[in-house]
Amino acid sequence: MTEEPRRRPILRLKNPPKVIVPGAPPPPSPPPPAHDWKCKPCGAGLSVAAELEDAAEVRCPSCNAKLGTAGDFRADPPPAKLRARPAKR
Ligand SMILES: [Zn+2]
């Protein structure tokens, strides 16, 4: 009777490193969340790009009202002068 050698457990990485293939297109980034905010004057939905500087002016894409600066949108809680309210997800 021969005894089989015990198999070693296969080790797996919990977070395998991402392999980047040179020349390959970058993986698609997830789509930006749609309509984080609603314009107070007209009710249109809008989102604020993350790459905007805090001092950048944010205008409603629908009625072109000046709603505040990108920094105002990121403040928590939003300042009262902000002319937009958070939209429900
Ligand atoms: Zn508007």
Short mmCIF file of C-alpha atoms and ligand atoms in Angstrom, two decimals:
data_model
loop_
_atom_site.label_atom_id
_atom_site.label_comp_id
_atom_site.label_asym_id
_atom_site.label_seq_id
_atom_site.Cartn_x
_atom_site.Cartn_y
_atom_site.Cartn_z
CA MET A 1 0.00 0.00 0.00
CA THR A 2 1.43 3.27 -1.12
CA GLU A 3 0.58 6.49 0.50
CA GLU A 4 0.03 9.46 -1.80
CA PRO A 5 1.89 12.58 -0.84
CA ARG A 6 -0.40 15.13 0.67
CA ARG A 7 -1.35 17.79 -1.77
CA ARG A 8 -0.37 21.23 -0.81
CA PRO A 9 -3.20 23.70 -0.70
CA ILE A 10 -3.33 26.11 -3.58
CA LEU A 11 -2.60 29.58 -2.38
CA ARG A 12 -4.56 32.39 -3.90
CA LEU A 13 -3.96 36.07 -3.64
CA LYS A 14 -6.92 37.90 -2.28
CA ASN A 15 -6.12 40.93 -4.34
CA PRO A 16 -4.17 39.84 -7.37
CA PRO A 17 -2.10 42.61 -8.86
CA LYS A 18 -3.55 44.14 -11.96
CA VAL A 19 -1.56 43.26 -15.01
CA ILE A 20 -1.15 46.19 -17.30
CA VAL A 21 -0.42 45.21 -20.86
CA PRO A 22 1.61 47.85 -22.65
CA GLY A 23 -0.23 49.22 -25.63
CA ALA A 24 -3.56 47.92 -24.49
CA PRO A 25 -6.33 50.46 -23.96
CA PRO A 26 -6.90 51.38 -20.32
CA PRO A 27 -9.81 49.62 -18.64
CA PRO A 28 -13.03 51.58 -18.97
CA SER A 29 -13.73 53.72 -15.97
CA PRO A 30 -17.14 53.38 -14.38
CA PRO A 31 -19.65 55.90 -15.67
CA PRO A 32 -20.03 58.99 -13.52
CA PRO A 33 -23.06 58.99 -11.27
CA ALA A 34 -25.92 60.69 -13.04
CA HIS A 35 -27.64 63.60 -11.42
CA ASP A 36 -26.21 63.96 -7.96
CA TRP A 37 -27.89 67.32 -7.65
CA LYS A 38 -31.01 69.10 -8.72
CA CYS A 39 -31.09 72.70 -9.81
CA LYS A 40 -33.30 74.66 -7.42
CA PRO A 41 -34.55 77.17 -10.01
CA CYS A 42 -35.59 74.64 -12.65
CA GLY A 43 -35.32 71.17 -11.12
CA ALA A 44 -32.98 69.75 -13.74
CA GLY A 45 -30.55 67.09 -12.63
CA LEU A 46 -26.84 67.74 -12.80
CA SER A 47 -23.60 66.33 -11.55
CA VAL A 48 -20.38 68.05 -10.60
CA ALA A 49 -17.22 66.73 -12.19
CA ALA A 50 -14.70 65.55 -9.62
CA GLU A 51 -11.84 67.18 -11.49
CA LEU A 52 -13.32 70.66 -11.17
CA GLU A 53 -11.39 73.01 -8.94
CA ASP A 54 -13.14 74.17 -5.79
CA ALA A 55 -13.31 77.72 -7.14
CA ALA A 56 -14.83 76.61 -10.45
CA GLU A 57 -18.30 77.93 -11.12
CA VAL A 58 -21.03 75.34 -11.53
CA ARG A 59 -23.92 76.27 -13.77
CA CYS A 60 -27.12 74.42 -14.46
CA PRO A 61 -26.89 72.64 -17.84
CA SER A 62 -30.56 73.33 -18.41
CA CYS A 63 -31.27 76.91 -17.33
CA ASN A 64 -27.67 78.13 -17.01
CA ALA A 65 -28.27 79.50 -13.52
CA LYS A 66 -25.16 79.92 -11.45
CA LEU A 67 -25.62 77.36 -8.69
CA GLY A 68 -22.39 77.82 -6.76
CA THR A 69 -18.80 76.70 -6.89
CA ALA A 70 -17.59 73.13 -7.07
CA GLY A 71 -16.26 73.58 -3.54
CA ASP A 72 -19.76 74.50 -2.34
CA PHE A 73 -21.06 71.25 -3.77
CA ARG A 74 -18.42 69.26 -1.93
CA ALA A 75 -19.00 70.98 1.41
CA ASP A 76 -20.78 68.91 4.01
CA PRO A 77 -23.33 70.15 4.80
CA PRO A 78 -23.75 72.21 1.62
CA PRO A 79 -23.86 75.96 2.30
CA ALA A 80 -27.25 77.65 2.24
CA LYS A 81 -26.19 79.79 -0.72
CA LEU A 82 -25.94 76.69 -2.88
CA ARG A 83 -28.75 76.85 -5.42
CA ALA A 84 -29.03 73.10 -5.80
CA ARG A 85 -30.19 70.31 -3.59
CA PRO A 86 -28.97 66.75 -3.40
CA ALA A 87 -30.91 64.46 -5.69
CA LYS A 88 -32.25 61.16 -4.50
CA ARG A 89 -30.38 58.16 -5.78
ZN ZN B 1 -31.64 74.93 -13.80
#
